[in-house]
XYZ file of C-alpha atoms in Angstrom:
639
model
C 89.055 54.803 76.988
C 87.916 51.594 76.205
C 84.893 52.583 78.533
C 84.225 55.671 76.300
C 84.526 53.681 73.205
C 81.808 51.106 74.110
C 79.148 53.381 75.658
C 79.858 55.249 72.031
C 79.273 52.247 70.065
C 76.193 51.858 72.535
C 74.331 54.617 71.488
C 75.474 54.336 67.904
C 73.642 51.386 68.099
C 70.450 52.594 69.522
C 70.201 55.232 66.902
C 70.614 53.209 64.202
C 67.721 50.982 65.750
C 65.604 53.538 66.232
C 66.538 54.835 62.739
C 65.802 50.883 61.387
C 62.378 51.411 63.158
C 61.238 54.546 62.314
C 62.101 53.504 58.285
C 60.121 49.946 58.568
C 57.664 51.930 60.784
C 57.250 54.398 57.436
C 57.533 50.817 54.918
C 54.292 49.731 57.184
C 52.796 52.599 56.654
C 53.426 52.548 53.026
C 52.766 48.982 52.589
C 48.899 49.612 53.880
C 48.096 52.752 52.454
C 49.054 50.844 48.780
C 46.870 47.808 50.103
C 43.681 50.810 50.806
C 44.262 52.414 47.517
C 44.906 49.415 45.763
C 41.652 47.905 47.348
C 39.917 51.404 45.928
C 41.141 50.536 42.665
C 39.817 46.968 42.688
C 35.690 48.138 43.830
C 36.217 50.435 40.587
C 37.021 47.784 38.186
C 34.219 45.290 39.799
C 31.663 48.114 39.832
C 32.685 48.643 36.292
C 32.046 44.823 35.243
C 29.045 44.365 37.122
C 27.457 47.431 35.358
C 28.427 46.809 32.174
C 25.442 45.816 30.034
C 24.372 49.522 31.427
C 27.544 50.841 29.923
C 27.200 49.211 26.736
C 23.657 51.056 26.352
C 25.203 54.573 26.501
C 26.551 56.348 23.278
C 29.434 56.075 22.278
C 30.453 59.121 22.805
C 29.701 59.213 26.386
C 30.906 55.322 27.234
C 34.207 56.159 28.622
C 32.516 59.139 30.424
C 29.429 56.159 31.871
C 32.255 54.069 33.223
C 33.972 57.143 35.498
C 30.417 58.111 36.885
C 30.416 54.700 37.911
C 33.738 54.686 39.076
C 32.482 58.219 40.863
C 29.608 56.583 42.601
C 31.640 53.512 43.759
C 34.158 55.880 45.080
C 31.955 57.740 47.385
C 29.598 54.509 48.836
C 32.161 54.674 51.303
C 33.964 56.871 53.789
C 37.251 57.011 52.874
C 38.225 60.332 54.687
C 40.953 58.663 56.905
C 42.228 57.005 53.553
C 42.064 60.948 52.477
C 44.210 62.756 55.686
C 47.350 60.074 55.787
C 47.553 60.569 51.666
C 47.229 63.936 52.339
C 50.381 64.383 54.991
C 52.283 62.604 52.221
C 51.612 65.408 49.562
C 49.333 63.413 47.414
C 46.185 63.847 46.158
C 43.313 63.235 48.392
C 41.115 61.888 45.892
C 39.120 65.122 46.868
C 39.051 66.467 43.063
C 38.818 63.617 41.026
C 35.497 63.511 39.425
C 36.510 64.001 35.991
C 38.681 60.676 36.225
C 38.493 59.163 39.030
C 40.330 55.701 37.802
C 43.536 57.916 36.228
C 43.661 59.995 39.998
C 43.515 56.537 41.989
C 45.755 54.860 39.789
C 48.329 58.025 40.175
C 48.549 57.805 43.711
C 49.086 53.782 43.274
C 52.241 54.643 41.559
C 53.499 57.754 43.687
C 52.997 55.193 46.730
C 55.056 52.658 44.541
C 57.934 55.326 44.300
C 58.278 56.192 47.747
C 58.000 52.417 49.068
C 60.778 51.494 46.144
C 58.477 49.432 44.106
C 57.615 49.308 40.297
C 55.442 51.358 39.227
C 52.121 49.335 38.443
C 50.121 48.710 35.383
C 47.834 51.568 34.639
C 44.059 50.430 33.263
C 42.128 54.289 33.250
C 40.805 55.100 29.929
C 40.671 58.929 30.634
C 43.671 60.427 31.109
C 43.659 63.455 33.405
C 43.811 65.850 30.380
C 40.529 64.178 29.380
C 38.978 64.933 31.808
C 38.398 68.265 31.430
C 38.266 68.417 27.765
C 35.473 65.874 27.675
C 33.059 68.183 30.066
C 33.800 70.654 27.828
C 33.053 69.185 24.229
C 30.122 68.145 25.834
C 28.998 71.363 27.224
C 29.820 72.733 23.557
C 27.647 70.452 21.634
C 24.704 70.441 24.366
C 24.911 74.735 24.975
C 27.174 76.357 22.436
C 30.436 77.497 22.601
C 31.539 79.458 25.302
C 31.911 82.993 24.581
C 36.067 84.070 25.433
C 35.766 85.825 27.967
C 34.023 83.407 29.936
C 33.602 79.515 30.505
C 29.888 79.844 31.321
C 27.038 80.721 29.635
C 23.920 82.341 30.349
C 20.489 81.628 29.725
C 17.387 83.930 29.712
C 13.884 83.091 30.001
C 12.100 85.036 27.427
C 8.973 86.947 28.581
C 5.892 86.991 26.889
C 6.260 90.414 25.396
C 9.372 89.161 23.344
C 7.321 87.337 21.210
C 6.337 90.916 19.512
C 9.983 92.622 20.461
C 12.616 92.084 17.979
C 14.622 95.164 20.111
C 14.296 93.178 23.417
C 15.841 89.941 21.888
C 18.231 91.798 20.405
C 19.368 93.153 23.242
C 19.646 90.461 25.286
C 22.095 88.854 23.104
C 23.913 91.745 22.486
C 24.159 91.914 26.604
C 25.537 88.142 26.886
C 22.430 85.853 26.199
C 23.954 82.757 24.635
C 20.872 80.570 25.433
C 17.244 81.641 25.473
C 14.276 79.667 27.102
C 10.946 79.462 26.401
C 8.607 78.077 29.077
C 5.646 76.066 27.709
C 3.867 76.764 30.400
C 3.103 80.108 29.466
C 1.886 81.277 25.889
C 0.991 78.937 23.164
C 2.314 78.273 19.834
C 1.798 81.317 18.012
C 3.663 82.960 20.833
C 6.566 80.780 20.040
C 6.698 80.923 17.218
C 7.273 84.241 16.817
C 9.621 84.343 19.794
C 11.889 81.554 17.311
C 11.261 83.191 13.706
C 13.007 86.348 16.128
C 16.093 84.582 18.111
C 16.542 82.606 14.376
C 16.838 86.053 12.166
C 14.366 84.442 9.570
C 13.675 87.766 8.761
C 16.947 89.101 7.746
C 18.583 85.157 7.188
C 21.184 85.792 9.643
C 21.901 85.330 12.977
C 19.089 87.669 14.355
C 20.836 90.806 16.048
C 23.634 90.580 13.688
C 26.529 89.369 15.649
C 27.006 86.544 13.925
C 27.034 84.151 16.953
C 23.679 81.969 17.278
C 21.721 82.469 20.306
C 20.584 78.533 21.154
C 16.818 77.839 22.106
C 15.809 75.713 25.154
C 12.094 74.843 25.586
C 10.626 73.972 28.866
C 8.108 71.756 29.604
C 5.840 72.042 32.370
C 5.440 68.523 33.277
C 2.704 67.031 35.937
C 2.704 69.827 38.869
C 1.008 69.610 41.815
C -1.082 72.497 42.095
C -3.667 73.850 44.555
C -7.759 73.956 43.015
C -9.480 77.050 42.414
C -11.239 78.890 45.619
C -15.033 80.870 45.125
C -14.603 84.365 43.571
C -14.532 87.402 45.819
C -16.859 90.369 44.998
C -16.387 92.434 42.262
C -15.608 95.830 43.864
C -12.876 98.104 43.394
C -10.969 100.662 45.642
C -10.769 104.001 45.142
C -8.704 105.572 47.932
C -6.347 109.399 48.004
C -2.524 109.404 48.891
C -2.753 111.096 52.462
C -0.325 112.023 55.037
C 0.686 110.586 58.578
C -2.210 112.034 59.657
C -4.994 111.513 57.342
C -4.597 115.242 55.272
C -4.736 114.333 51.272
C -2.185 114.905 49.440
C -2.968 114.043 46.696
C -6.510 113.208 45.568
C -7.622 109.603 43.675
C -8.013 109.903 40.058
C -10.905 107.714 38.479
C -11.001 107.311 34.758
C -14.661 106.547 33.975
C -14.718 104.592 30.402
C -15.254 101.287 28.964
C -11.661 101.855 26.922
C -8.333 101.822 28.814
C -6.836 104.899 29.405
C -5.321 106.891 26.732
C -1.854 108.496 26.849
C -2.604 111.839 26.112
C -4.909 112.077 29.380
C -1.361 112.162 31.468
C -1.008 113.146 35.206
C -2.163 108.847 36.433
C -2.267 106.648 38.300
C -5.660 106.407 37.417
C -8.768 103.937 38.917
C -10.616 102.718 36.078
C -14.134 102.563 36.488
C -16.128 100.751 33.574
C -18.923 102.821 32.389
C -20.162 101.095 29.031
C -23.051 104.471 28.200
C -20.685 106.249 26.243
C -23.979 108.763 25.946
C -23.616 108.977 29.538
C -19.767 109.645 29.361
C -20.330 112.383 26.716
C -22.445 114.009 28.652
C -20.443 115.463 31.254
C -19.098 118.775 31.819
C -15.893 119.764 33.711
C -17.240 120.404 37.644
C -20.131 118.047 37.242
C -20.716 115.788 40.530
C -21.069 112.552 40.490
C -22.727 110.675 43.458
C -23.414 107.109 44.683
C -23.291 104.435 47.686
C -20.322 102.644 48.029
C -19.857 99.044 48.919
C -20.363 100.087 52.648
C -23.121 102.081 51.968
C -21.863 105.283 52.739
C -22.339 108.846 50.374
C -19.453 109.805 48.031
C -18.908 112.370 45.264
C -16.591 112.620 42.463
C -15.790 115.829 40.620
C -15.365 115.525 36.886
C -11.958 117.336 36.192
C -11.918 116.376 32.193
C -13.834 115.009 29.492
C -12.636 113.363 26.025
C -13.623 111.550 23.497
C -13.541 107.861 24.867
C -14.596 108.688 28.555
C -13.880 111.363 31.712
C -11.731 112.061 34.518
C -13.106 112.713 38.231
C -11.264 112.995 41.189
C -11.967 111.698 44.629
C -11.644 112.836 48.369
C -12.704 110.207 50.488
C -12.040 106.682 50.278
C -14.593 104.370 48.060
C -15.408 101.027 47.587
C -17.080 100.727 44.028
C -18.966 97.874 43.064
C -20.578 96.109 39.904
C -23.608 97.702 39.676
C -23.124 100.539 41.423
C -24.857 103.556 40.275
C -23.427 106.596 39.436
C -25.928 109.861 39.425
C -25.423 112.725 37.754
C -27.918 115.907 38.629
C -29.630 117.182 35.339
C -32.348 119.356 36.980
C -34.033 120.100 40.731
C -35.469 116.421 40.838
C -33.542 114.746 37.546
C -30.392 112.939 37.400
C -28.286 111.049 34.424
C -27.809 107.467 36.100
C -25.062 104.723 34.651
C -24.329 101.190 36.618
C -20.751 100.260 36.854
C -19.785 97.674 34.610
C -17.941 94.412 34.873
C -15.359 94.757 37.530
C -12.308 91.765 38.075
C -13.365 89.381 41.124
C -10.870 89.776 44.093
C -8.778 86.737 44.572
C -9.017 85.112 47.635
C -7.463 82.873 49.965
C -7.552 80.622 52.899
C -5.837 82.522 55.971
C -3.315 79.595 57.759
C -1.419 79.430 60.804
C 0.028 76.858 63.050
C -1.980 74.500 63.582
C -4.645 74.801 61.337
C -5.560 71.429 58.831
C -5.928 71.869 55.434
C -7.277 69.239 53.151
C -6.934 69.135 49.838
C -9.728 67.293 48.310
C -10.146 65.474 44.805
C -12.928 67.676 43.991
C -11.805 70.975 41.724
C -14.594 72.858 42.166
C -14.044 76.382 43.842
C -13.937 76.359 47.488
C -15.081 79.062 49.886
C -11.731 80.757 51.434
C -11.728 80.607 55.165
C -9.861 82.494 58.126
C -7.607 81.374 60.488
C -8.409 78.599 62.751
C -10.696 76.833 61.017
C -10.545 73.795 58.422
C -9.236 74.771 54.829
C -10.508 73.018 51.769
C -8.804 73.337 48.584
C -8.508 71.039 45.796
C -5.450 69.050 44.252
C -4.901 69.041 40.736
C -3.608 65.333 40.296
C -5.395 62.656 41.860
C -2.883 60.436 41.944
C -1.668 61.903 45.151
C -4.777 60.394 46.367
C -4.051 57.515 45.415
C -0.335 57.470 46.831
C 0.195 59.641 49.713
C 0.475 57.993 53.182
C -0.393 59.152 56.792
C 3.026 60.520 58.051
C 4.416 61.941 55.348
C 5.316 65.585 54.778
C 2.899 68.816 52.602
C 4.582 71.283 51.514
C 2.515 73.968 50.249
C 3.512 77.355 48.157
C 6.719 76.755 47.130
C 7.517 76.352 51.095
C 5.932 79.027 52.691
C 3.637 76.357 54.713
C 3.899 72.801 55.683
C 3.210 70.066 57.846
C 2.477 66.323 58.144
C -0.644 64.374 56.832
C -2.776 63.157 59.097
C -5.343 60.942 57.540
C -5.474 60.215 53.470
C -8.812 58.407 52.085
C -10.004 57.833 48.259
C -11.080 61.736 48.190
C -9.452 63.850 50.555
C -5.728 64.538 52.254
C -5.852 66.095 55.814
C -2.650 68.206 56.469
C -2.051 69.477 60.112
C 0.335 72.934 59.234
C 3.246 72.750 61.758
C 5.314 74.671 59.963
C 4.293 78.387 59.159
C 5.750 82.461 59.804
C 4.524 83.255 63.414
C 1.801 85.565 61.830
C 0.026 83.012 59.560
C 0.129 82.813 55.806
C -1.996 82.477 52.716
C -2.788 80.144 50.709
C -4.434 81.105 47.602
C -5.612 79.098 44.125
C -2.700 77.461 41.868
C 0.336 77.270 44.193
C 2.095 74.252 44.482
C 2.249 71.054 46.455
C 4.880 69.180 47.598
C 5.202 65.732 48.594
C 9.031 64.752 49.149
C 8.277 61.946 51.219
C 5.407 60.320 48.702
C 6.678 57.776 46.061
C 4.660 58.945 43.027
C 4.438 57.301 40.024
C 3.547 59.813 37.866
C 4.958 59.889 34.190
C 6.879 63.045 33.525
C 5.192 63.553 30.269
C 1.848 64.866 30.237
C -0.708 64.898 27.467
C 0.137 68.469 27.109
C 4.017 67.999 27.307
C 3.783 65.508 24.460
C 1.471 67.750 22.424
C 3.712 70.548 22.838
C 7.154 68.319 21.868
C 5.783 68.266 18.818
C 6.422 71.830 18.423
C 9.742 71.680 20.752
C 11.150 68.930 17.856
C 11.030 71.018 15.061
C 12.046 74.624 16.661
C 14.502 73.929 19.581
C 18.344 73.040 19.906
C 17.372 71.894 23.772
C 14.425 69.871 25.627
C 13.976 70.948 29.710
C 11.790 67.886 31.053
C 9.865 69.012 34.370
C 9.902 66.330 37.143
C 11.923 63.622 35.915
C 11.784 61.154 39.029
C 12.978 57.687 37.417
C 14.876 56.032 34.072
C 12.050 55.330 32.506
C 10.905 59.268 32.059
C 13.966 59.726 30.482
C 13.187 56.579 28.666
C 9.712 58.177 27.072
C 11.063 61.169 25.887
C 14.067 59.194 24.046
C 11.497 57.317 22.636
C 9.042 60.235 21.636
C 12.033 62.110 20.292
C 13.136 59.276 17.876
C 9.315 58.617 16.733
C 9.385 62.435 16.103
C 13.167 62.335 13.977
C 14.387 64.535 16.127
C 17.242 62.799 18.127
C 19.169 66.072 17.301
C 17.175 67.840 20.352
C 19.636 67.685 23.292
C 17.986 66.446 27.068
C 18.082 68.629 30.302
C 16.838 66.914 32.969
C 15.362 68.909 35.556
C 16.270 68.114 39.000
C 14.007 69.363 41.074
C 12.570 66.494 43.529
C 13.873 64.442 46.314
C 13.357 60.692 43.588
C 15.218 62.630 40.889
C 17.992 63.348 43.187
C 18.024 59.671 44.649
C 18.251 58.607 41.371
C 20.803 60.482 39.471
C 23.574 58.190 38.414
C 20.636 56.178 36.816
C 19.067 59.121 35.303
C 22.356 60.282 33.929
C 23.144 56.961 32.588
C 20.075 56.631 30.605
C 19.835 60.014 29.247
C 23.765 59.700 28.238
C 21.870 57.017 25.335
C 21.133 60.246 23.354
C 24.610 62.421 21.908
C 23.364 66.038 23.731
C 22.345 65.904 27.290
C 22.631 67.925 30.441
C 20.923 68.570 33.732
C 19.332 71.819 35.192
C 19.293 71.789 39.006
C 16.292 73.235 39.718
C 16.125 75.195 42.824
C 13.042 76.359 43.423
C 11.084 72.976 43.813
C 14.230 71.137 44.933
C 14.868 73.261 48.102
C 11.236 72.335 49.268
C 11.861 68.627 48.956
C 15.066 68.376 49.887
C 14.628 71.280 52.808
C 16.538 74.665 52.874
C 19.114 73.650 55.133
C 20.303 71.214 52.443
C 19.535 72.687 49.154
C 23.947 73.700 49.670
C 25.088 70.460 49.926
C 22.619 68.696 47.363
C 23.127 70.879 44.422
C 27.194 69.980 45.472
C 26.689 66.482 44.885
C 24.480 67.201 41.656
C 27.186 68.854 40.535
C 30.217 66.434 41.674
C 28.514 63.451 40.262
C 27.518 65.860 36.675
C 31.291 65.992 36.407
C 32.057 62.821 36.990
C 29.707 62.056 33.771
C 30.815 64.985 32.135
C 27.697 66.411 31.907
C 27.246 69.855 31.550
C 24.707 71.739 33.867
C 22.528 74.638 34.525
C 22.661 76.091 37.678
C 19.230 77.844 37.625
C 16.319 79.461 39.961
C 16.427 82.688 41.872
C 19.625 83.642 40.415
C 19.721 87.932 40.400
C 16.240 87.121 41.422
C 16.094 90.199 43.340
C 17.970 92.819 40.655
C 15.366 91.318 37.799
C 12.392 92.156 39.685
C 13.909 95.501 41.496
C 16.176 96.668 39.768
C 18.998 96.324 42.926
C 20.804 92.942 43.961
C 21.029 91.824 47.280
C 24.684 90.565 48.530
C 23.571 87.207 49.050
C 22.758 87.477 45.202
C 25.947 88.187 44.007
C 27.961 85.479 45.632
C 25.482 82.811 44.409
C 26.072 84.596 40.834
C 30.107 84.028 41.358
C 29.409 80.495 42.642
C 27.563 79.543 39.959
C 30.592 79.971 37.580
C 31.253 76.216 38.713
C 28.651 75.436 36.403
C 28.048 75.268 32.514
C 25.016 77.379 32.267
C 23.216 80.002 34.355
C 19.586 80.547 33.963
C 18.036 84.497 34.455
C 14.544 84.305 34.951
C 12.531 87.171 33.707
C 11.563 90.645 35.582
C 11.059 94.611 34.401
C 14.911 94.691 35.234
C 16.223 91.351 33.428
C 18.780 93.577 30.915
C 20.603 94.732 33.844
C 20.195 91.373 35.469
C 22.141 89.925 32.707
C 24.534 93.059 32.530
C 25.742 92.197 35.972
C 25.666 88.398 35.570
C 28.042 88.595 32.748
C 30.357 91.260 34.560
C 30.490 88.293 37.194
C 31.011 85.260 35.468
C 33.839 87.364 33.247
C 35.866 88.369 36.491
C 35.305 84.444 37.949
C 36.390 83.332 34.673
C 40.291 83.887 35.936
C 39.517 82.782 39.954
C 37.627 79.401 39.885
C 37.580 76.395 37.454
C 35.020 73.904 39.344
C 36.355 72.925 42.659
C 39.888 74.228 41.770
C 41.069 77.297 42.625
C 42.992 78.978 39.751
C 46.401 81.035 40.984
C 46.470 83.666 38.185
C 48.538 86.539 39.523
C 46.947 89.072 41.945
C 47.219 92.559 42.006
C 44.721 93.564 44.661
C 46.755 94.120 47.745
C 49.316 96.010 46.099
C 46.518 98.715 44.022
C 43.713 100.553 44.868
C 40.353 99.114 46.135
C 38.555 97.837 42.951
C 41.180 97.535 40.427
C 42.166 94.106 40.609
């Protein structure tokens, strides 16, 4: 008994010190997870003090919001993703969503860990609650953008085309589709143009709101900042094909139609496409009959006829059998007799772009000199000018070209005081061309180019007295945002919110101190501009950048405008691709999405407005929103 009794009280004893252990084991635990977070807390607060003369520049309305993007970018200068899995297993918060207040989520855990390890609950310093958070990203997105319409968080803006200027239906209707903000790019058009496109989206002519909805349609004017843009190349002949619709095997089916007139070609001829040929002799032109032939050499120098099918006021129609390659100059004979003949030259015909055929391996130098280059086939040297000559100033062997928005590249191979020599290395497997006016890229090349041009600053004039919203092209460093601040003051016109465009690899290394200048001014937002940005940054991280654009946008509870290539596809077609409409539905993370414009941009924003309804209920940010789902339990489509 007494034997039982002790080897009892034995193992009664060794579970209760395992028990002991296993609690202090948890009390360590406890005791250096509050040590890590409190050690997080402590960075915040010293980042905060050491950066506080930059604090004390930004508005006051954005000062509490300065402080938690520098809490933000404290935060993440380290990896605290171990930190993140043992908080995790405990049921706390990661830290993985805290951007809107980051000091009010570290400080919660602090005291959740103070519960659990029996402590009291410490002194809390954040100065944005996490209710704040939120509604401060908002109110700003409202002042910068408009209120959101109801049945969506996120609005949409379209880039006007140049027809709207003249098209008080096509404005119209773009509101009454779901435009909430429209842009005007001063890169096309001129003042006149916007002008009108304004006097329309304002309702100047009827005092009201424009399409009558009573809800104002905000404008955003872009400008076009210092691109880097190829020089012009020689003009290619002026010659013109003429060539019939045939079959698989060369029948015609359908013979070319050649409208032979100095005027375009009226409506009421019907029954087009037509070719049209510039013949300036209306004599000539009146002169033909139905059935008359006209004759001539083509470019090649072979024999053609055309038949003369109609005749009106302002010129004739022929039709053609064999393929034709008309040139200025050409002459076209009509027989008037045995040995007589009516005779016209062509007129003015448009030169034939060319380009400089490049593949792999190929250089291509672009020189300082703009004056037109001869285009040149593969394998050979290409010379093309640069449009700023700073790059020649700037650009070191070693660093990357990008050329046409990315469809070329490679690496520089020699720079002097007039020319850049660019080996391609990276090309499609066929070759590609490069023509006049595309753009260069230099992500590796510290520019120091000012993101105001003589034009931009000639056109803010304009942008200050008509716009709600400034876009400023190829902001790279504080002081950019610095000049336009000041140029918007010296115009009175500190009302004008600030997009910055983000849209090269310096912008993107320096956001928190682009975002902390800009928040001196009351409205401002950034755009993340994809287009450029994906060439600097490279494809395969275009994803993760415009992430931590976005993370670090929240953090300063900036609003921003997810933009580029959005419905690209359905705009110019007509049709989306599925790759499309998932970028649409991610993009309801954002404030703003930007349409740009095609033949097919009212059903563009049709859909993009369907998508960013239906989101609306799904997806708040980074969080996931539970509403109640219907899906599984209805038919496909429903839900």
């Amino acid at each position: 008994m007494n034997s039982r009794c002790s080897s009892g009280a034995r193992r009664l004893s060794t579970e209760s010190a395992a028990t002991f252990l296993a609690v202090r084991g948890q009390q360590r635990a406890l005791r250096t997870l509050i040590a890590e977070v409190a050690a997080v807390r402590d960075s915040l607060l010293a980042a905060e003090a050491e950066r506080g003369d930059e604090i004390a520049l930004v508005h006051p309305s954005h000062r509490r919001s300065a402080a938690n993007l520098i809490h933000y970018v404290q935060l993440r200068s380290n990896d605290i993703r171990t930190l993140q899995t043992s908080l995790a297993r405990l049921g706390l918060s990661s830290l993985g969503r805290s951007e809107p207040y980051v000091m009010a989520t570290v400080e919660a855990v602090l005291a959740a860990l103070a519960g659990l390890a029996g402590d009291p609950a410490p002194i809390r310093s954040a100065n944005i609650t996490l209710d704040e958070g939120h509604e401060l990203l908002i109110r700003n997105a409202d002042i910068l953008l408009g209120p959101a319409p109801e049945q969506r968080s996120t609005r949409i803006m379209v880039t006007l085309p140049s027809e709207a200027a003249d098209d008080e239906t096509q404005i119209a209707s773009f509101i009454d589709r779901g435009m909430d903000i429209a842009r005007i790019n001063c890169a096309h058009d001129d003042r006149d143009a916007w002008g009108r496109m304004v006097d329309l989206l304002r309702g100047d002519q009827d005092g009201g709101d424009g399409d009558g909805s009573g809800r104002r349609c905000r404008i955003a004017m872009d400008l076009g900042g210092p691109k880097l843009r190829t020089g012009p190349l020689c003009a290619g002949p002026r010659v013109i094909r003429v060539q019939p619709r045939r079959d698989q095997v060369g029948h015609v089916l359908c013979p070319a139609r050649v409208w032979l007139s100095g005027a375009d070609v009226p409506p009421e001829v019907g029954g087009g496409p037509f070719v049209r040929i510039p013949v300036d002799d209306a004599g000539w032109v009146h002169r033909r009959r139905p059935g008359d032939v006209i004759e001539f050499r083509d470019g090649r120098g072979a024999g053609r006829r055309w038949t003369v099918t109609n005749v009106l006021d302002r010129g004739c129609v022929a039709v053609a059998l064999k393929s034709s390659y008309v040139m200025t100059g050409s002459e076209l004979r009509c027989r008037t007799g045995e040995d007589t003949w009516d005779i016209v030259a062509v007129g003015e015909l448009a030169e034939i772009e060319q380009w400089h055929r490049v593949q792999r391996g190929d250089r291509v130098v672009l020189t300082r000199s703009l004056e037109p280059a001869p285009a040149t086939p593969a394998g050979t040297d290409h010379f093309i000018g640069c449009s700023l000559s700073v790059a020649f100033e700037q650009a070191r062997a070693g660093e990357r070209v990008w050329l046409d928005d990315g469809k070329m590249g490679g690496w520089i191979e020699a720079v002097d005081a007039d020319a850049i020599a660019v080996r391609i290395t990276d090309v499609g497997p066929t070759g590609a061309n490069l023509k006049a006016g595309k753009g260069i890229n230099l992500p590796d090349t510290d520019l120091r180019l000012a993101a105001l041009t003589t034009k931009d600053l000639e056109d803010l004039e304009f942008v200050a007295g008509h716009a709600d919203i400034v876009d400023v092209s190829f902001v790279r460093r504080p002081e950019d945002v610095e000049h336009l601040q000041h140029e918007l003051r010296r115009l009175d016109a500190t009302d004008v919110g600030i997009v910055l465009k983000i849209e090269n690899v310096a912008a993107f290394g320096n956001l928190p101190a682009l975002l902390l200048t800009a928040m001196r001014s009351p409205r401002v937002g950034v755009m993340i501009a994809r287009g450029d940005l994906a060439v600097e940054v490279g494809f395969d991280r275009l994803a993760e950048v415009q992430e931590e654009i976005m993370w670090a946008c929240e953090a300063a509870h900036v609003p921003v405008i997810w933009a580029t290539q959005v419905l690209d596809t359905m705009a110019k077609k007509g049709q989306p691709s599925r790759a499309e409409i998932t970028d649409a539905a991610m993009a309801q993370r954002a404030e703003c999405v930007m349409l740009n414009k095609g033949p097919y941009i009212d059903e563009a924003i049709d859909t993009l407005d369907s998508i960013l309804t239906r989101m609306h209920d799904h997806q708040d940010k980074k969080r996931s929103l539970l509403r109640q789902l219907n899906a599984w339990n209805s038919a496909p489509g429903r839900e």
